[in-house]
mmCIF file of C-alpha atoms in Angstrom:
data_model
loop_
_atom_site.group_PDB
_atom_site.id
_atom_site.type_symbol
_atom_site.label_atom_id
_atom_site.label_comp_id
_atom_site.label_asym_id
_atom_site.label_seq_id
_atom_site.Cartn_x
_atom_site.Cartn_y
_atom_site.Cartn_z
ATOM 1 C CA MET A 1144 -13.517 1.142 -26.879
ATOM 2 C CA THR A 1145 -11.161 1.510 -29.794
ATOM 3 C CA GLU A 1146 -7.624 0.186 -29.991
ATOM 4 C CA ARG A 1147 -6.330 3.731 -29.582
ATOM 5 C CA GLU A 1148 -8.410 4.266 -26.429
ATOM 6 C CA TYR A 1149 -7.199 0.936 -25.068
ATOM 7 C CA ASN A 1150 -3.559 1.898 -25.682
ATOM 8 C CA HIS A 1151 -4.220 5.203 -23.926
ATOM 9 C CA CYS A 1152 -5.540 3.249 -20.906
ATOM 10 C CA VAL A 1153 -2.404 1.109 -20.856
ATOM 11 C CA ASN A 1154 -0.158 4.180 -20.944
ATOM 12 C CA GLU A 1155 -2.263 6.100 -18.434
ATOM 13 C CA TYR A 1156 -3.103 3.486 -15.797
ATOM 14 C CA SER A 1157 -0.568 0.649 -15.909
ATOM 15 C CA ASP A 1158 1.933 2.246 -13.507
ATOM 16 C CA ASN A 1159 -0.715 3.205 -10.944
ATOM 17 C CA LEU A 1160 -2.345 -0.204 -11.142
ATOM 18 C CA TYR A 1161 0.976 -2.005 -10.748
ATOM 19 C CA ARG A 1162 1.979 0.212 -7.825
ATOM 20 C CA PHE A 1163 -1.333 -0.474 -6.069
ATOM 21 C CA ILE A 1164 -1.070 -4.244 -6.492
ATOM 22 C CA VAL A 1165 2.639 -4.553 -5.645
ATOM 23 C CA LYS A 1166 2.183 -2.490 -2.456
ATOM 24 C CA ASN A 1167 -0.472 -4.941 -1.331
ATOM 25 C CA LEU A 1168 1.164 -8.182 -2.449
ATOM 26 C CA ARG A 1169 4.824 -7.216 -1.977
ATOM 27 C CA HIS A 1170 5.738 -9.536 -4.851
ATOM 28 C CA ASP A 1171 6.743 -8.080 -8.224
ATOM 29 C CA GLU A 1172 6.021 -11.058 -10.474
ATOM 30 C CA ASP A 1173 2.580 -11.728 -9.021
ATOM 31 C CA ALA A 1174 1.714 -8.038 -9.318
ATOM 32 C CA ARG A 1175 2.799 -7.978 -12.966
ATOM 33 C CA ASP A 1176 0.687 -11.056 -13.697
ATOM 34 C CA ILE A 1177 -2.381 -9.515 -12.093
ATOM 35 C CA VAL A 1178 -1.940 -6.223 -13.962
ATOM 36 C CA GLN A 1179 -1.441 -8.030 -17.244
ATOM 37 C CA THR A 1180 -4.547 -10.136 -16.669
ATOM 38 C CA ALA A 1181 -6.584 -7.028 -15.820
ATOM 39 C CA PHE A 1182 -5.564 -5.392 -19.102
ATOM 40 C CA GLU A 1183 -6.263 -8.630 -20.951
ATOM 41 C CA LYS A 1184 -9.800 -8.700 -19.511
ATOM 42 C CA LEU A 1185 -10.268 -5.062 -20.469
ATOM 43 C CA TRP A 1186 -9.244 -5.906 -24.042
ATOM 44 C CA ARG A 1187 -11.588 -8.893 -24.210
ATOM 45 C CA ASN A 1188 -14.478 -6.790 -22.860
ATOM 46 C CA ARG A 1189 -13.615 -3.577 -24.702
ATOM 47 C CA ASP A 1190 -16.962 -3.522 -26.463
ATOM 48 C CA SER A 1191 -18.916 -3.482 -23.206
ATOM 49 C CA VAL A 1192 -16.625 -1.184 -21.148
ATOM 50 C CA GLU A 1193 -17.041 2.543 -21.585
ATOM 51 C CA THR A 1194 -13.745 4.377 -22.012
ATOM 52 C CA ILE A 1195 -14.590 6.791 -19.215
ATOM 53 C CA LYS A 1196 -15.045 3.844 -16.797
ATOM 54 C CA SER A 1197 -11.956 1.931 -17.879
ATOM 55 C CA LYS A 1198 -9.852 3.023 -14.894
ATOM 56 C CA SER A 1199 -12.460 1.871 -12.416
ATOM 57 C CA TYR A 1200 -12.930 -1.365 -14.376
ATOM 58 C CA LEU A 1201 -9.180 -2.090 -14.342
ATOM 59 C CA PHE A 1202 -8.798 -1.452 -10.618
ATOM 60 C CA THR A 1203 -11.890 -3.524 -9.818
ATOM 61 C CA VAL A 1204 -10.666 -6.487 -11.862
ATOM 62 C CA ALA A 1205 -7.140 -6.231 -10.450
ATOM 63 C CA TYR A 1206 -8.401 -5.850 -6.879
ATOM 64 C CA ASN A 1207 -10.606 -8.951 -7.204
ATOM 65 C CA GLN A 1208 -7.758 -10.955 -8.730
ATOM 66 C CA MET A 1209 -5.435 -9.797 -5.950
ATOM 67 C CA ILE A 1210 -7.912 -10.941 -3.283
ATOM 68 C CA ASP A 1211 -8.276 -14.312 -5.034
ATOM 69 C CA HIS A 1212 -4.487 -14.627 -5.200
ATOM 70 C CA ILE A 1213 -4.101 -13.765 -1.494
ATOM 71 C CA ARG A 1214 -6.757 -16.273 -0.488
ATOM 72 C CA LYS A 1215 -5.229 -18.987 -2.642
ATOM 73 C CA ASN A 1216 -1.737 -18.421 -1.241
ATOM 74 C CA LYS A 1217 -2.725 -17.506 2.312
ATOM 75 C CA ARG A 1218 -1.024 -20.519 3.830
ATOM 76 C CA ILE A 1219 2.303 -19.641 2.245
ATOM 77 C CA GLU A 1220 4.085 -16.606 3.640
ATOM 78 C CA LEU A 1221 7.405 -15.620 2.128
ATOM 79 C CA ARG A 1222 9.879 -13.568 4.104
ATOM 80 C CA GLU A 1223 12.399 -11.401 2.351
ATOM 81 C CA ASP A 1224 14.546 -10.541 5.344
ATOM 82 C CA PHE A 1225 15.723 -12.777 8.157
ATOM 83 C CA PRO A 1226 17.575 -11.742 11.295
ATOM 84 C CA GLU A 1227 21.270 -12.605 11.113
ATOM 85 C CA ASP A 1228 21.254 -14.518 14.380
ATOM 86 C CA GLY A 1229 18.271 -16.632 13.345
ATOM 87 C CA ARG A 1230 16.003 -15.372 16.126
ATOM 88 C CA SER A 1231 12.794 -13.570 15.236
ATOM 89 C CA GLN A 1232 12.813 -10.727 17.689
ATOM 90 C CA TYR A 1233 11.625 -7.195 17.112
ATOM 91 C CA GLN A 1234 14.428 -4.775 16.394
ATOM 92 C CA GLN A 1235 13.812 -1.056 16.549
ATOM 93 C CA SER A 1236 14.725 0.789 13.437
ATOM 94 C CA GLY A 1237 15.094 4.435 12.588
ATOM 95 C CA ASN A 1238 13.831 3.603 9.132
ATOM 96 C CA ILE A 1239 10.446 5.320 8.870
ATOM 97 C CA LYS A 1240 9.571 3.526 5.655
ATOM 98 C CA LYS A 1241 10.050 0.153 7.327
ATOM 99 C CA ILE A 1242 7.853 1.177 10.277
ATOM 100 C CA LEU A 1243 5.143 2.426 7.928
ATOM 101 C CA MET A 1244 5.218 -0.809 5.950
ATOM 102 C CA GLU A 1245 4.965 -2.811 9.171
ATOM 103 C CA ALA A 1246 1.979 -0.698 10.183
ATOM 104 C CA LEU A 1247 0.302 -1.259 6.811
ATOM 105 C CA ASN A 1248 0.967 -4.986 6.995
ATOM 106 C CA ARG A 1249 -0.943 -5.151 10.284
ATOM 107 C CA LEU A 1250 -4.126 -4.179 8.462
ATOM 108 C CA ASN A 1251 -6.419 -6.766 6.933
ATOM 109 C CA GLU A 1252 -6.705 -7.011 3.133
ATOM 110 C CA THR A 1253 -9.701 -4.682 2.863
ATOM 111 C CA GLN A 1254 -8.276 -2.013 5.169
ATOM 112 C CA LYS A 1255 -4.911 -2.037 3.441
ATOM 113 C CA SER A 1256 -6.516 -1.697 0.021
ATOM 114 C CA LEU A 1257 -8.700 1.165 1.235
ATOM 115 C CA VAL A 1258 -5.724 3.070 2.644
ATOM 116 C CA MET A 1259 -3.707 2.488 -0.511
ATOM 117 C CA LEU A 1260 -6.523 3.578 -2.828
ATOM 118 C CA LYS A 1261 -7.445 6.679 -0.819
ATOM 119 C CA ASP A 1262 -4.185 7.964 0.624
ATOM 120 C CA TYR A 1263 -1.679 6.653 -1.907
ATOM 121 C CA GLU A 1264 -3.607 6.690 -5.181
ATOM 122 C CA GLY A 1265 -5.982 9.563 -4.316
ATOM 123 C CA TYR A 1266 -9.314 8.003 -5.268
ATOM 124 C CA SER A 1267 -12.585 9.464 -4.012
ATOM 125 C CA TYR A 1268 -14.806 7.513 -1.625
ATOM 126 C CA ALA A 1269 -17.276 6.842 -4.446
ATOM 127 C CA GLU A 1270 -14.547 5.505 -6.758
ATOM 128 C CA ILE A 1271 -13.158 3.276 -4.019
ATOM 129 C CA GLY A 1272 -16.645 1.979 -3.303
ATOM 130 C CA GLU A 1273 -17.086 1.088 -6.957
ATOM 131 C CA ILE A 1274 -13.693 -0.652 -7.132
ATOM 132 C CA MET A 1275 -14.188 -2.651 -3.950
ATOM 133 C CA SER A 1276 -17.958 -3.236 -4.227
ATOM 134 C CA LEU A 1277 -18.746 -1.256 -1.080
ATOM 135 C CA ASN A 1278 -21.071 1.670 -0.533
ATOM 136 C CA GLU A 1279 -19.605 5.062 0.271
ATOM 137 C CA SER A 1280 -20.535 4.838 3.967
ATOM 138 C CA GLN A 1281 -18.777 1.488 4.317
ATOM 139 C CA VAL A 1282 -15.674 2.924 2.670
ATOM 140 C CA LYS A 1283 -15.604 5.813 5.150
ATOM 141 C CA VAL A 1284 -16.145 3.588 8.191
ATOM 142 C CA TYR A 1285 -13.595 0.949 7.150
ATOM 143 C CA LEU A 1286 -11.065 3.618 6.213
ATOM 144 C CA HIS A 1287 -11.546 5.365 9.553
ATOM 145 C CA ARG A 1288 -10.959 2.094 11.420
ATOM 146 C CA ALA A 1289 -7.874 1.359 9.339
ATOM 147 C CA ARG A 1290 -6.435 4.799 10.072
ATOM 148 C CA LEU A 1291 -7.078 4.331 13.803
ATOM 149 C CA THR A 1292 -5.209 1.031 13.695
ATOM 150 C CA LEU A 1293 -2.321 2.713 11.880
ATOM 151 C CA LYS A 1294 -2.288 5.604 14.338
ATOM 152 C CA ASN A 1295 -2.280 3.316 17.371
ATOM 153 C CA TYR A 1296 0.598 1.314 15.968
ATOM 154 C CA LEU A 1297 2.630 4.335 14.877
ATOM 155 C CA VAL A 1298 2.331 6.177 18.202
ATOM 156 C CA SER A 1299 3.102 3.121 20.314
ATOM 157 C CA PRO A 1300 6.178 3.679 22.517
ATOM 158 C CA GLU A 1301 8.385 1.186 20.653
ATOM 159 C CA ASN A 1302 7.862 3.050 17.359
ATOM 160 C CA VAL A 1303 8.202 6.630 18.601
ATOM 161 C CA GLN A 1304 11.792 7.822 18.551
#
């Protein structure tokens, strides 16, 4: 991979990679660090990575780093919003985006990544399998289960308005 091809990868894939990681982590700085490290690894391994496979390589490296980060920080859970009265009770909201994010957050790490890669980023089953080290059948099964979980949550009476 030449320097020009590497720069093309940065311009072409950095936004998508960042968006994928930040949607999963919900933390801007950590997502930026992971994306930067993925591009750094691509640069260090540029001689062994084919240009045509650079996108898959970047997402695979970033995905693995994200999983490592989640596992390392699993005990610490940061909350960005707290109820004003201090009680943690469920409050219905007409905000569809908030409900969708709550539904996504109910998924495990693998399911959430699968949904994000397929439905948000538009990857094929084969590409997702390569990124996440799964075979195509596993991707389909896990994605189907994730979508069922999302559906069951989204059509539950407290979320239907």
